[in-house]
PDB file of C-alpha atoms in Angstrom:
ATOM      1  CA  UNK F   1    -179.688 -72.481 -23.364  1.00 65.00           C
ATOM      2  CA  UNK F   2    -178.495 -68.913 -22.403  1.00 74.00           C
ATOM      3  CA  UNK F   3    -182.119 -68.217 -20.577  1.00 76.00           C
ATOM      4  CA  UNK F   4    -182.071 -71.148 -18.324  1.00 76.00           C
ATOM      5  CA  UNK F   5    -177.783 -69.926 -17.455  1.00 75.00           C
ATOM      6  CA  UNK F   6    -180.021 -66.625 -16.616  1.00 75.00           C
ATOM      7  CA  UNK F   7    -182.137 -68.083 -14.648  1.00 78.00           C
ATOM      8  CA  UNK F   8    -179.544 -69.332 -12.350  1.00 82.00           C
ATOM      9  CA  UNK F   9    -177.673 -66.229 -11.425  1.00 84.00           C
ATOM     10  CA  UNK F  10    -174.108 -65.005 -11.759  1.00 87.00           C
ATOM     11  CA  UNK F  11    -171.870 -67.964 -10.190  1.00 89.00           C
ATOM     12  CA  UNK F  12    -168.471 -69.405 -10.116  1.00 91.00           C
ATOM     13  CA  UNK F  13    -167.679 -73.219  -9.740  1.00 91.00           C
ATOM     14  CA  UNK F  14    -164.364 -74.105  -8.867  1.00 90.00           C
ATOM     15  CA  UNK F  15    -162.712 -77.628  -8.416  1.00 85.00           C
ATOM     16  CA  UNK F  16    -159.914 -78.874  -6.025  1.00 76.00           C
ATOM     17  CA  UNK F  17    -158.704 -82.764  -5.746  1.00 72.00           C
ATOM     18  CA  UNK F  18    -155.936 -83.103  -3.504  1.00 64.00           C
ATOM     19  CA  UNK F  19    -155.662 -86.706  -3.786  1.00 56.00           C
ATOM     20  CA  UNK F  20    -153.767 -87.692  -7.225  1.00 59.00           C
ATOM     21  CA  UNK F  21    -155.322 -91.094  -7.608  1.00 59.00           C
ATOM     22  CA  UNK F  22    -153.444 -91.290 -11.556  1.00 67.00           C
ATOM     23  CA  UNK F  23    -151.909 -88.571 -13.778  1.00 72.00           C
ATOM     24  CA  UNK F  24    -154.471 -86.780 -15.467  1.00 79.00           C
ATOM     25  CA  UNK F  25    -152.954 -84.578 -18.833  1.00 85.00           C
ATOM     26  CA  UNK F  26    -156.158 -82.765 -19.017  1.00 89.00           C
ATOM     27  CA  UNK F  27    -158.437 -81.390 -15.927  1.00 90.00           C
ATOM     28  CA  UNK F  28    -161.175 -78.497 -15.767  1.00 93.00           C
ATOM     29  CA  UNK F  29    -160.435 -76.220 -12.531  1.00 94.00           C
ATOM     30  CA  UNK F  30    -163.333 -73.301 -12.962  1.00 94.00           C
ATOM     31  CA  UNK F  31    -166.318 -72.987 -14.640  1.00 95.00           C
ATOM     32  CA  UNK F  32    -168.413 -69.836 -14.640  1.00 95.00           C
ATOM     33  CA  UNK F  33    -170.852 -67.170 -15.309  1.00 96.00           C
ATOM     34  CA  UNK F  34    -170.611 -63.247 -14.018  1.00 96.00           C
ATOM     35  CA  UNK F  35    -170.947 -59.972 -15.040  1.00 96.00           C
ATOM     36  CA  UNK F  36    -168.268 -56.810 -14.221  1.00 96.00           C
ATOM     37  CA  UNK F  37    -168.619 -53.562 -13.954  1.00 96.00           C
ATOM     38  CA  UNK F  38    -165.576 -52.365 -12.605  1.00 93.00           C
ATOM     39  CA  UNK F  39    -162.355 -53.187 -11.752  1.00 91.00           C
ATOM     40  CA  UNK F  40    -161.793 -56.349 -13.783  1.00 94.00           C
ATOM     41  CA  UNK F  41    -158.427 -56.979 -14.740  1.00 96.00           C
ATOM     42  CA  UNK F  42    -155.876 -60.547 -15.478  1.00 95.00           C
ATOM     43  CA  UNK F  43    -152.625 -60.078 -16.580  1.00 96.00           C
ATOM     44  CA  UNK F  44    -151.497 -63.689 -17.015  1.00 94.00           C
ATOM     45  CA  UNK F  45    -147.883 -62.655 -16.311  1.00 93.00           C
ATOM     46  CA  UNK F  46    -149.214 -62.018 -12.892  1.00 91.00           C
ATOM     47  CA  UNK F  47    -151.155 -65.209 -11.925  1.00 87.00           C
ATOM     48  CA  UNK F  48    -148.578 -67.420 -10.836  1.00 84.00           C
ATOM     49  CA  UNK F  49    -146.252 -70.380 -12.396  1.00 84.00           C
ATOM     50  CA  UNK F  50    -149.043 -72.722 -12.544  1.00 86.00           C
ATOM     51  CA  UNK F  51    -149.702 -73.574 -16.314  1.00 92.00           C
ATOM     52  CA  UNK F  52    -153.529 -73.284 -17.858  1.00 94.00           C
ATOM     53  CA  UNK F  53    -155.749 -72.079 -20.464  1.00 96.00           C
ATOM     54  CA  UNK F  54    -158.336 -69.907 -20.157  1.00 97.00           C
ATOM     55  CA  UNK F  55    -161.325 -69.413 -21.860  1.00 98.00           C
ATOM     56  CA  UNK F  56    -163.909 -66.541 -22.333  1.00 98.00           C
ATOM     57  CA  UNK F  57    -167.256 -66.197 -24.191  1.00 97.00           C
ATOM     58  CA  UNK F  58    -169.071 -62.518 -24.016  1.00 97.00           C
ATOM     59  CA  UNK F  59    -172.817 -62.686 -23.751  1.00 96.00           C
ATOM     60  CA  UNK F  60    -173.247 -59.037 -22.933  1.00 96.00           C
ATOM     61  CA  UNK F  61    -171.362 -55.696 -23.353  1.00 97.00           C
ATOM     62  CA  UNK F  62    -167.688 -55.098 -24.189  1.00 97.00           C
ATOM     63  CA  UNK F  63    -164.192 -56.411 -22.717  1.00 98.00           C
ATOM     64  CA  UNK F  64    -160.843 -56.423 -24.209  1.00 98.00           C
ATOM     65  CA  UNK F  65    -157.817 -58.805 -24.750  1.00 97.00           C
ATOM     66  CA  UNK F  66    -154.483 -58.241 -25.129  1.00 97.00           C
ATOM     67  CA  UNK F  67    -152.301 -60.077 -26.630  1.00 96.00           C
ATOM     68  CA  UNK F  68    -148.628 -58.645 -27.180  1.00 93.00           C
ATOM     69  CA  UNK F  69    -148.813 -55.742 -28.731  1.00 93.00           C
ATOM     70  CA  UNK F  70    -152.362 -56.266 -30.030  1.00 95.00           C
ATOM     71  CA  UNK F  71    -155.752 -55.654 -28.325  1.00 96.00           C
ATOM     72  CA  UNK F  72    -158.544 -57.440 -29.270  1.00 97.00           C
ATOM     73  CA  UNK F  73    -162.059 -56.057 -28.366  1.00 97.00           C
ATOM     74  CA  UNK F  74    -164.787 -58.281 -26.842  1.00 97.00           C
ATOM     75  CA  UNK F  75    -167.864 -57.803 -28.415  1.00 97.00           C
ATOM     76  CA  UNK F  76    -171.424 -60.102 -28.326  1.00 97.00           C
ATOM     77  CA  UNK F  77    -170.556 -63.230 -29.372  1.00 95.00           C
ATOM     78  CA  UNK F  78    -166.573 -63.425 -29.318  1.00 96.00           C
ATOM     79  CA  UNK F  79    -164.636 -65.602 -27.763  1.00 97.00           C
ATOM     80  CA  UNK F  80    -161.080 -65.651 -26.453  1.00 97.00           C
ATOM     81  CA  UNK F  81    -158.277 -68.354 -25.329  1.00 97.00           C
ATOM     82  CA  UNK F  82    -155.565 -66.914 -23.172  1.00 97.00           C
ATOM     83  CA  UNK F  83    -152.516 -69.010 -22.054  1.00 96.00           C
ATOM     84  CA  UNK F  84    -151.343 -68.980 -18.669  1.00 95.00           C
ATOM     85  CA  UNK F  85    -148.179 -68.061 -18.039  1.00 95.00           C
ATOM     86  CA  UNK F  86    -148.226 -65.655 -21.223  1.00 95.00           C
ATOM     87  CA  UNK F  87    -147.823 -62.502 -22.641  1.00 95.00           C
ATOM     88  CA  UNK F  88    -151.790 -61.597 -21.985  1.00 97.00           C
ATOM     89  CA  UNK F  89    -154.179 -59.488 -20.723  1.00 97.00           C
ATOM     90  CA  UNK F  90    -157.970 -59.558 -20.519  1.00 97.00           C
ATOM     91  CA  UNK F  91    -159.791 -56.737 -18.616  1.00 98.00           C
ATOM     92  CA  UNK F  92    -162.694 -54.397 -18.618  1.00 97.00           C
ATOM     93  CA  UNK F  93    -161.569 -51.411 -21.089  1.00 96.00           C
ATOM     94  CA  UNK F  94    -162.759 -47.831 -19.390  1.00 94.00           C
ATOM     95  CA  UNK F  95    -165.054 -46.987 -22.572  1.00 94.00           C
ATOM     96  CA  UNK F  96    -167.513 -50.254 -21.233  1.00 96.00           C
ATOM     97  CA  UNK F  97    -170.131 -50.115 -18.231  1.00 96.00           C
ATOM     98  CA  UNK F  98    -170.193 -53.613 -18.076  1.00 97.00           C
ATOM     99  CA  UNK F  99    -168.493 -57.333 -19.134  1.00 97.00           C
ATOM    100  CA  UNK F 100    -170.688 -60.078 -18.804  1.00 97.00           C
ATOM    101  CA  UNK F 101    -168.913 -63.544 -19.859  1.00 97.00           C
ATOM    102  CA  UNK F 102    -168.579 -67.368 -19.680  1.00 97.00           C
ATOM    103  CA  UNK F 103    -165.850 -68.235 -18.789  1.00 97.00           C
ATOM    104  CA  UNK F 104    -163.784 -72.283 -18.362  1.00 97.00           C
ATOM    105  CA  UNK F 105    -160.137 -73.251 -16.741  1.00 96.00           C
ATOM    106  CA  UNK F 106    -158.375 -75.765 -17.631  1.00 95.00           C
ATOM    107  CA  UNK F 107    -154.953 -77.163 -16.744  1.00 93.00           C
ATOM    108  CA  UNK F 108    -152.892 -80.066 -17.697  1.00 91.00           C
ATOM    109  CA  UNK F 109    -150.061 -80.846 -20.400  1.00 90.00           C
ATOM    110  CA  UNK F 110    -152.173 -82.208 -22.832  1.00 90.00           C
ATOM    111  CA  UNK F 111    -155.666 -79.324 -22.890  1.00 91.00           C
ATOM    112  CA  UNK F 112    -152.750 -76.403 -23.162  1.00 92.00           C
ATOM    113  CA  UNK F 113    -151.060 -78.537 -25.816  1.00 91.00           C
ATOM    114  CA  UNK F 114    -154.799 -78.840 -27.869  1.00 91.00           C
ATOM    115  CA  UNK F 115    -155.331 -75.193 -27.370  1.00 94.00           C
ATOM    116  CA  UNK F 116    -152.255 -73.930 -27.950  1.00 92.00           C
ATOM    117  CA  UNK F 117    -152.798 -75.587 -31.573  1.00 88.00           C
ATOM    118  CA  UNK F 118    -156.076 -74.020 -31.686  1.00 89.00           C
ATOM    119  CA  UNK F 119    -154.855 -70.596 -31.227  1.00 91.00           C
ATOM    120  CA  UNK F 120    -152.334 -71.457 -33.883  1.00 86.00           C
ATOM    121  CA  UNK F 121    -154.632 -72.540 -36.851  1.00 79.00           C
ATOM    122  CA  UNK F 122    -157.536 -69.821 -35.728  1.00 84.00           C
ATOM    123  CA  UNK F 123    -156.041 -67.005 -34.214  1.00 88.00           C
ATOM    124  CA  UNK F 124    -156.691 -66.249 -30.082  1.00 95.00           C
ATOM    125  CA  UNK F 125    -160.097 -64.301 -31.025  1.00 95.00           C
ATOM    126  CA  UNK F 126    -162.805 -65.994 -32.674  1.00 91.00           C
ATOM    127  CA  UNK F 127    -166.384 -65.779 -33.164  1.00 91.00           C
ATOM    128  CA  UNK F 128    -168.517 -69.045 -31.423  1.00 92.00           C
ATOM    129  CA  UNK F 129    -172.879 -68.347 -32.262  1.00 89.00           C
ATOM    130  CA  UNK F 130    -175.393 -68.450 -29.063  1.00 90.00           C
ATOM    131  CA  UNK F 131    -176.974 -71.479 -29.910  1.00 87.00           C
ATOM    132  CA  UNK F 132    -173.701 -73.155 -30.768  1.00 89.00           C
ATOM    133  CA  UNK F 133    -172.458 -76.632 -30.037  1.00 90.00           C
ATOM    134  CA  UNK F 134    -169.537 -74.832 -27.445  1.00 94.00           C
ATOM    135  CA  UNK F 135    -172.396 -72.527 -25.612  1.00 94.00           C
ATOM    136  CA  UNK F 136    -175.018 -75.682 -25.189  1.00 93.00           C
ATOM    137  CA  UNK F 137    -171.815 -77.917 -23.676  1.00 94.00           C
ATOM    138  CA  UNK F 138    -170.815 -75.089 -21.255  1.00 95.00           C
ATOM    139  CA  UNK F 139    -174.304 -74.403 -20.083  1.00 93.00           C
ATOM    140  CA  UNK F 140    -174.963 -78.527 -19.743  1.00 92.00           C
ATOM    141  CA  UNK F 141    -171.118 -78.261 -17.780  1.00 94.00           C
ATOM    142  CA  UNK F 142    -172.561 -75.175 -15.410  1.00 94.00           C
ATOM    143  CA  UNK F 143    -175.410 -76.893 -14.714  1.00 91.00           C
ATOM    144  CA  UNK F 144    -174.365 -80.280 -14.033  1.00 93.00           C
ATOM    145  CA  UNK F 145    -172.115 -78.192 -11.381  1.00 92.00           C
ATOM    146  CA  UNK F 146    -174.454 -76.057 -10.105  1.00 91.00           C
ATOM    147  CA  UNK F 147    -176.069 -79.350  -8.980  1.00 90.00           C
ATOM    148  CA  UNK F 148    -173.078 -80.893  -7.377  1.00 90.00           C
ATOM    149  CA  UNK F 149    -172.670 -83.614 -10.013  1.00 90.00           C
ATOM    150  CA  UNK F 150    -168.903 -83.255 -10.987  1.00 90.00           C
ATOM    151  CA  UNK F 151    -167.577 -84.718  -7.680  1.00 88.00           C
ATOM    152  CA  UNK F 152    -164.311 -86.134  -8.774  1.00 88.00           C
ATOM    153  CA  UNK F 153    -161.234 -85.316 -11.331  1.00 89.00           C
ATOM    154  CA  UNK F 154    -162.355 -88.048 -13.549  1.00 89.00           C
ATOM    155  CA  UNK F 155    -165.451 -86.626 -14.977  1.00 90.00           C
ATOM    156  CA  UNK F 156    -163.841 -83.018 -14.590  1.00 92.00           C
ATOM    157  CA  UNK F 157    -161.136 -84.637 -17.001  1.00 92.00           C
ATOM    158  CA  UNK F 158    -163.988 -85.842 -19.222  1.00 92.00           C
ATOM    159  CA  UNK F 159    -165.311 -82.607 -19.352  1.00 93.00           C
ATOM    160  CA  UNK F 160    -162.612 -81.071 -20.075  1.00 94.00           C
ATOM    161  CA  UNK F 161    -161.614 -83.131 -23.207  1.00 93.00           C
ATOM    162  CA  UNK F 162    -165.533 -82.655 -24.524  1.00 92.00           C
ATOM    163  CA  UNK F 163    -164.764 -79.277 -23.913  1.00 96.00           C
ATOM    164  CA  UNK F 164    -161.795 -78.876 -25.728  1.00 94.00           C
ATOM    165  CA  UNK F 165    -162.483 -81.332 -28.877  1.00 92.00           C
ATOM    166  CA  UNK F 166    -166.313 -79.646 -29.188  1.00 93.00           C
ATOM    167  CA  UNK F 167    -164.504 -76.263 -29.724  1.00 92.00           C
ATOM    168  CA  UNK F 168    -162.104 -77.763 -32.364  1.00 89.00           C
ATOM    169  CA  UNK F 169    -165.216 -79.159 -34.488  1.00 86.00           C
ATOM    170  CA  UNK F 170    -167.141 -75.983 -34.160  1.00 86.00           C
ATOM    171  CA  UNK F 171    -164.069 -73.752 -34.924  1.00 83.00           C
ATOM    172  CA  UNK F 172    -161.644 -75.997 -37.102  1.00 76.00           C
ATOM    173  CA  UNK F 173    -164.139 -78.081 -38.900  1.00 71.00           C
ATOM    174  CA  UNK F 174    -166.644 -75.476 -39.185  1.00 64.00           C
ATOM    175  CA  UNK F 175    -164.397 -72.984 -40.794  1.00 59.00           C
ATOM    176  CA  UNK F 176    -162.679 -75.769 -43.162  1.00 58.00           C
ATOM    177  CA  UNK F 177    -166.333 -76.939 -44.305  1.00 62.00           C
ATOM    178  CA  UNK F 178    -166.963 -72.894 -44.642  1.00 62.00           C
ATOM    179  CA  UNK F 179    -163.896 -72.625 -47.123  1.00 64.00           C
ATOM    180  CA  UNK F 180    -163.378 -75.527 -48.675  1.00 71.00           C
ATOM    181  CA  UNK F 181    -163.828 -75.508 -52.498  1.00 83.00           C
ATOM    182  CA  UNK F 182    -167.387 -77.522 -53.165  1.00 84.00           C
ATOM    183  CA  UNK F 183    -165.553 -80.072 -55.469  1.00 89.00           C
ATOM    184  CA  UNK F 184    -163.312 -81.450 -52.404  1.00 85.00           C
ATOM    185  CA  UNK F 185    -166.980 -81.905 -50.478  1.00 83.00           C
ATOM    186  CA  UNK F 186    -168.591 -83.706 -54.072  1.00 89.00           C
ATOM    187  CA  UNK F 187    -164.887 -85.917 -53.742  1.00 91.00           C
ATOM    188  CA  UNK F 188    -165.210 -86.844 -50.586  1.00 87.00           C
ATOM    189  CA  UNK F 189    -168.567 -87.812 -50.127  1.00 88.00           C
ATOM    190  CA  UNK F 190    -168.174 -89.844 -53.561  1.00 90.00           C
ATOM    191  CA  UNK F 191    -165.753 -91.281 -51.766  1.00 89.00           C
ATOM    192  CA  UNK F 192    -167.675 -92.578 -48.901  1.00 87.00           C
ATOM    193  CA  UNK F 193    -170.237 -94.238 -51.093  1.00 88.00           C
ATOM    194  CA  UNK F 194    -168.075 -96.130 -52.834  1.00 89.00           C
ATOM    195  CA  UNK F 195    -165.870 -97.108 -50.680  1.00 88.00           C
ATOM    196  CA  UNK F 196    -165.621-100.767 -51.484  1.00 87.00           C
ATOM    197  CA  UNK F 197    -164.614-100.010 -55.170  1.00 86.00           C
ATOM    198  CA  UNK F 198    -161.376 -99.829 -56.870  1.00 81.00           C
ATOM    199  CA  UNK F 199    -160.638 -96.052 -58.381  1.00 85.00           C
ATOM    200  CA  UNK F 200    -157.691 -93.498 -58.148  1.00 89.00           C
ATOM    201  CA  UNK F 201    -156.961 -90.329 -58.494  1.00 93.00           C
ATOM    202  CA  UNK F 202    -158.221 -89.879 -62.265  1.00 93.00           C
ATOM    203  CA  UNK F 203    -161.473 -90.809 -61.218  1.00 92.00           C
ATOM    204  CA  UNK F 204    -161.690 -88.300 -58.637  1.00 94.00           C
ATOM    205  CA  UNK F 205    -160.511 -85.553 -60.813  1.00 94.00           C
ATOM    206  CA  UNK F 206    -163.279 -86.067 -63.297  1.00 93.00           C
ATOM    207  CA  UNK F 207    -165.813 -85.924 -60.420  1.00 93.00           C
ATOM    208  CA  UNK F 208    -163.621 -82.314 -59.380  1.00 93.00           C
ATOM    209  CA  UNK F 209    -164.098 -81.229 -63.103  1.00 93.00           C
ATOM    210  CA  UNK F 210    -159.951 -79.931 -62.421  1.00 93.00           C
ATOM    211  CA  UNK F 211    -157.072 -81.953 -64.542  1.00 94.00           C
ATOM    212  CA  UNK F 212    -155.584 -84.182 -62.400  1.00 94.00           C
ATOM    213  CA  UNK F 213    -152.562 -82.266 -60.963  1.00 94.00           C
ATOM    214  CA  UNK F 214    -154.896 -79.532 -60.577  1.00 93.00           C
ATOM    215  CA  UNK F 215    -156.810 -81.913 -58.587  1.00 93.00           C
ATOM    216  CA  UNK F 216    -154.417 -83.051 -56.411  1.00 93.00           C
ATOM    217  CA  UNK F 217    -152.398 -80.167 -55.629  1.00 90.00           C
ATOM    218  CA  UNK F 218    -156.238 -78.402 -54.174  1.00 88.00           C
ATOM    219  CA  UNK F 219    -157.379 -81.540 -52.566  1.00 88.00           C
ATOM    220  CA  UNK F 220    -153.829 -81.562 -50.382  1.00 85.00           C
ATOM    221  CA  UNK F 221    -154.258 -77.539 -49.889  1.00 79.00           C
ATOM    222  CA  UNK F 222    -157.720 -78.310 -48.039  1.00 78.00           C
ATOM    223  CA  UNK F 223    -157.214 -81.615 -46.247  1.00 78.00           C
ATOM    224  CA  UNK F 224    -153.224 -81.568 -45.748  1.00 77.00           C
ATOM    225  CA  UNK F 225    -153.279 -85.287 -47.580  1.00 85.00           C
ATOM    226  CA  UNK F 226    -153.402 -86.237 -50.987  1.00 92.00           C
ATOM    227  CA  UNK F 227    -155.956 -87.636 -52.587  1.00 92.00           C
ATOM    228  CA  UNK F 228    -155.178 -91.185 -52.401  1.00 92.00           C
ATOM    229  CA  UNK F 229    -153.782 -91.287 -48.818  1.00 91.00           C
ATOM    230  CA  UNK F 230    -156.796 -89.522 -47.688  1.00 89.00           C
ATOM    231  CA  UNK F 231    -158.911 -92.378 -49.678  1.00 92.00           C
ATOM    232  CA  UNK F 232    -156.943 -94.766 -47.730  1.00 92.00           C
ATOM    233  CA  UNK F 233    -157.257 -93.295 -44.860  1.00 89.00           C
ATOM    234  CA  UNK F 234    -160.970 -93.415 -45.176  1.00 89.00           C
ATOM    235  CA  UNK F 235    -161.160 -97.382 -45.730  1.00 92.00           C
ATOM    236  CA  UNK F 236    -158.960 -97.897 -43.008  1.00 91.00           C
ATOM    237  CA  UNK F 237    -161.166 -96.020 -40.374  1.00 88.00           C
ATOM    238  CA  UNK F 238    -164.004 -98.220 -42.114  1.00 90.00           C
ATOM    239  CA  UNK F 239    -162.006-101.023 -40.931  1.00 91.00           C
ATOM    240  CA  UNK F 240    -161.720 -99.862 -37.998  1.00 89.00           C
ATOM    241  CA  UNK F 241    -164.908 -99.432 -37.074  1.00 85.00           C
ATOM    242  CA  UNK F 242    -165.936-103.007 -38.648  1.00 88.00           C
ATOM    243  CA  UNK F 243    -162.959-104.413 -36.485  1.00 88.00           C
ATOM    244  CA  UNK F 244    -164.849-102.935 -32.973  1.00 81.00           C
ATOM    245  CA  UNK F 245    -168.651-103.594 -34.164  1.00 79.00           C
ATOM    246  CA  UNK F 246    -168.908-106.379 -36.490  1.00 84.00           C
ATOM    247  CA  UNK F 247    -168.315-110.387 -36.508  1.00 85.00           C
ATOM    248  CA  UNK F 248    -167.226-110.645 -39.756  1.00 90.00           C
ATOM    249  CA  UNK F 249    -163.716-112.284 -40.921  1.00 93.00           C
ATOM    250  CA  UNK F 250    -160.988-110.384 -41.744  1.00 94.00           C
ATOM    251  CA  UNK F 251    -161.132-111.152 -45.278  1.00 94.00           C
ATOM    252  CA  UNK F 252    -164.583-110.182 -45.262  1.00 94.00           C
ATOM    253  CA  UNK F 253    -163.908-106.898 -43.663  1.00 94.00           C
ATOM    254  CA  UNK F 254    -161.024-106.164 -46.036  1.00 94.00           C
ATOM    255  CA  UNK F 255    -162.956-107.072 -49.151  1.00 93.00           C
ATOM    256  CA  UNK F 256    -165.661-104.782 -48.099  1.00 92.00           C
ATOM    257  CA  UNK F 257    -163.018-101.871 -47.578  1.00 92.00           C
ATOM    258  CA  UNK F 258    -161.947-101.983 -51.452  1.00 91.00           C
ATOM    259  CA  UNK F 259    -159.036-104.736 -50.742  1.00 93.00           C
ATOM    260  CA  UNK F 260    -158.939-108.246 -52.798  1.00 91.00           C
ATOM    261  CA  UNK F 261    -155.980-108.991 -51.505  1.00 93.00           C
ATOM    262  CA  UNK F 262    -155.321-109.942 -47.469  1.00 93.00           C
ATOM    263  CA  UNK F 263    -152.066-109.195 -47.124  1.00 94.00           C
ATOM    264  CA  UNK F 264    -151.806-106.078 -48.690  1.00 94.00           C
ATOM    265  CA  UNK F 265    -154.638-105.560 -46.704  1.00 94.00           C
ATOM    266  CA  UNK F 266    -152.705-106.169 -43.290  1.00 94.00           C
ATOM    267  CA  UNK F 267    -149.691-103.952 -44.616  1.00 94.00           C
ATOM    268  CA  UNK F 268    -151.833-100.782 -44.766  1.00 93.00           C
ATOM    269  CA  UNK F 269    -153.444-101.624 -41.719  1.00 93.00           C
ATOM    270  CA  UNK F 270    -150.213-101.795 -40.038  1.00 91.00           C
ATOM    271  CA  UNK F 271    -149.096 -98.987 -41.554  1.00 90.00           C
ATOM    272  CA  UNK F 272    -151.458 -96.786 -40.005  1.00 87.00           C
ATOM    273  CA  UNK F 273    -152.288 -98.019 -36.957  1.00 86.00           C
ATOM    274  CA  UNK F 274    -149.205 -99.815 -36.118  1.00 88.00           C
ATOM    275  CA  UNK F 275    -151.051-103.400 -35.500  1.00 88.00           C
ATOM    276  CA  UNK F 276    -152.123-106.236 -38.089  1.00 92.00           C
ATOM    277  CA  UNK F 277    -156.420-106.159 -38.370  1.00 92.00           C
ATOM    278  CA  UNK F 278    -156.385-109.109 -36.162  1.00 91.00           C
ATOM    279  CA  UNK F 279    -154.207-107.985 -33.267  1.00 88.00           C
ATOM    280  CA  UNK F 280    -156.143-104.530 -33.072  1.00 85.00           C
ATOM    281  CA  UNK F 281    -159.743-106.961 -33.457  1.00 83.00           C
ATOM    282  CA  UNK F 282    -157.945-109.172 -30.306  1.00 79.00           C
ATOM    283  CA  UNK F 283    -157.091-105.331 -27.854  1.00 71.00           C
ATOM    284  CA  UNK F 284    -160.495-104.653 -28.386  1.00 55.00           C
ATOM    285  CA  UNK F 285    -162.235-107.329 -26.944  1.00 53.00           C
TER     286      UNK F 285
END
């Protein structure tokens, strides 16, 4: 994907709306592709009251990033997020000939909200590969404006939010598949097979091969929930998705998710989505 980028040249693509048709919480402003060799320098302290979030991907060469009293160097491969207003700096250190980068902008409440909480659960520095799910989405973004095709904030705010949510399944799930004990993958996918069937958390342990309060206390140290809320969790999205793509009754659906009994059915349902099965079935039509 990083050949045909090539291929096009060095460019920078930036996007202006005046008119505000509706509030948009999430828009991408620049898009880009260039290579410094001197005199490259952002303090984000400098750049104005206007709030965004920056991103940074180095192809070639070396930059460096500062982030309060750390600096971060910019090799191949690493990626930065930098938030604007903040106590930042990104620049071309005097020990490189060169810098060349990727780089996206994006404003709005809710993007600097997302990657604020990114920064927070992976640090501001992070490795992202070449042939990655982030690089193929920004090279599909450049090109698509290269060619003139994102012509209003709508699709620049669709962008943005692939943008955003494809970093936080390369970086957040990646890393959590990456560390996660192999028992709480065995669980889960255990899990999903048998969806429909009536077992706890005893059965689960056994599958683990950890007593149960061993069990439990890992399974909510890798996916924040324990075992039986995440198990719920689970049938209700199963629901959910029956609810949106399938003609079958309620009771059906409900039956199918592990529940014999309707109303307790609808109580859980409500519970986590705050509507009965049939009033989220009737929003969706």
């Amino acid at each position: 994907m990083l050949n045909e980028l090539k291929k096009i040249g060095h460019s920078d693509n930036s996007f202006f709306f005046p008119e505000r048709l509706v509030a948009l919480h999430s828009m991408l402003t620049n898009c880009g592709y260039q290579n410094y060799t001197e005199n490259y320098v952002w303090d984000s302290l400098k750049r104005g009251p206007k709030s965004m979030t920056v991103w940074q991907y180095t192809i070639s060469g070396q930059g460096a990033f500062r982030v309060g009293d750390r600096t971060y160097d910019l090799n191949p491969g690493t990626a930065f997020i930098a938030e604007v207003p903040g106590n930042n700096c990104y620049y071309l250190p005097n020990n490189s000939e060169h810098w060349e980068l990727l780089y996206v902008t994006i404003i709005g409440a809710e993007a600097i909200r997302l990657m604020r909480e990114l920064v927070e659960r992976s640090g501001p520095v992070f490795k992202l590969p070449e042939e990655g799910k982030t690089i193929d989405l920004f090279c599909d973004i450049f090109r698509t404006a290269q060619k003139g095709r994102l012509d209003n904030p709508f699709k620049l705010s669709e962008m943005s939010y692939r943008f955003v949510m494809t970093l936080y399944d390369e970086i957040l799930l990646g890393n959590w598949k990456k560390e996660r004990p192999e028992f709480i993958g065995k669980v889960i996918d255990f899990c999903l097979s048998h969806i429909g069937e009536p077992f706890g958390v005893e059965e689960m342990a056994k599958i683990s091969g950890l007593s149960r309060y061993h069990f439990s206390r890992e399974f909510k140290k890798y996916t924040g929930m324990t075992p039986m809320a995440y198990y719920t969790e689970m049938r209700v999205k199963k629901a959910i998705r029956m609810l949106q793509a399938e003609n079958k009754t309620i009771k059906e659906i409900a039956f199918e998710c592990g529940y014999d009994d309707l109303s307790y059915f609808g109580k859980i349902f409500r519970k986590s989505t705050g509507m009965s099965p049939a009033g989220f079935r009737n929003t969706e039509k």
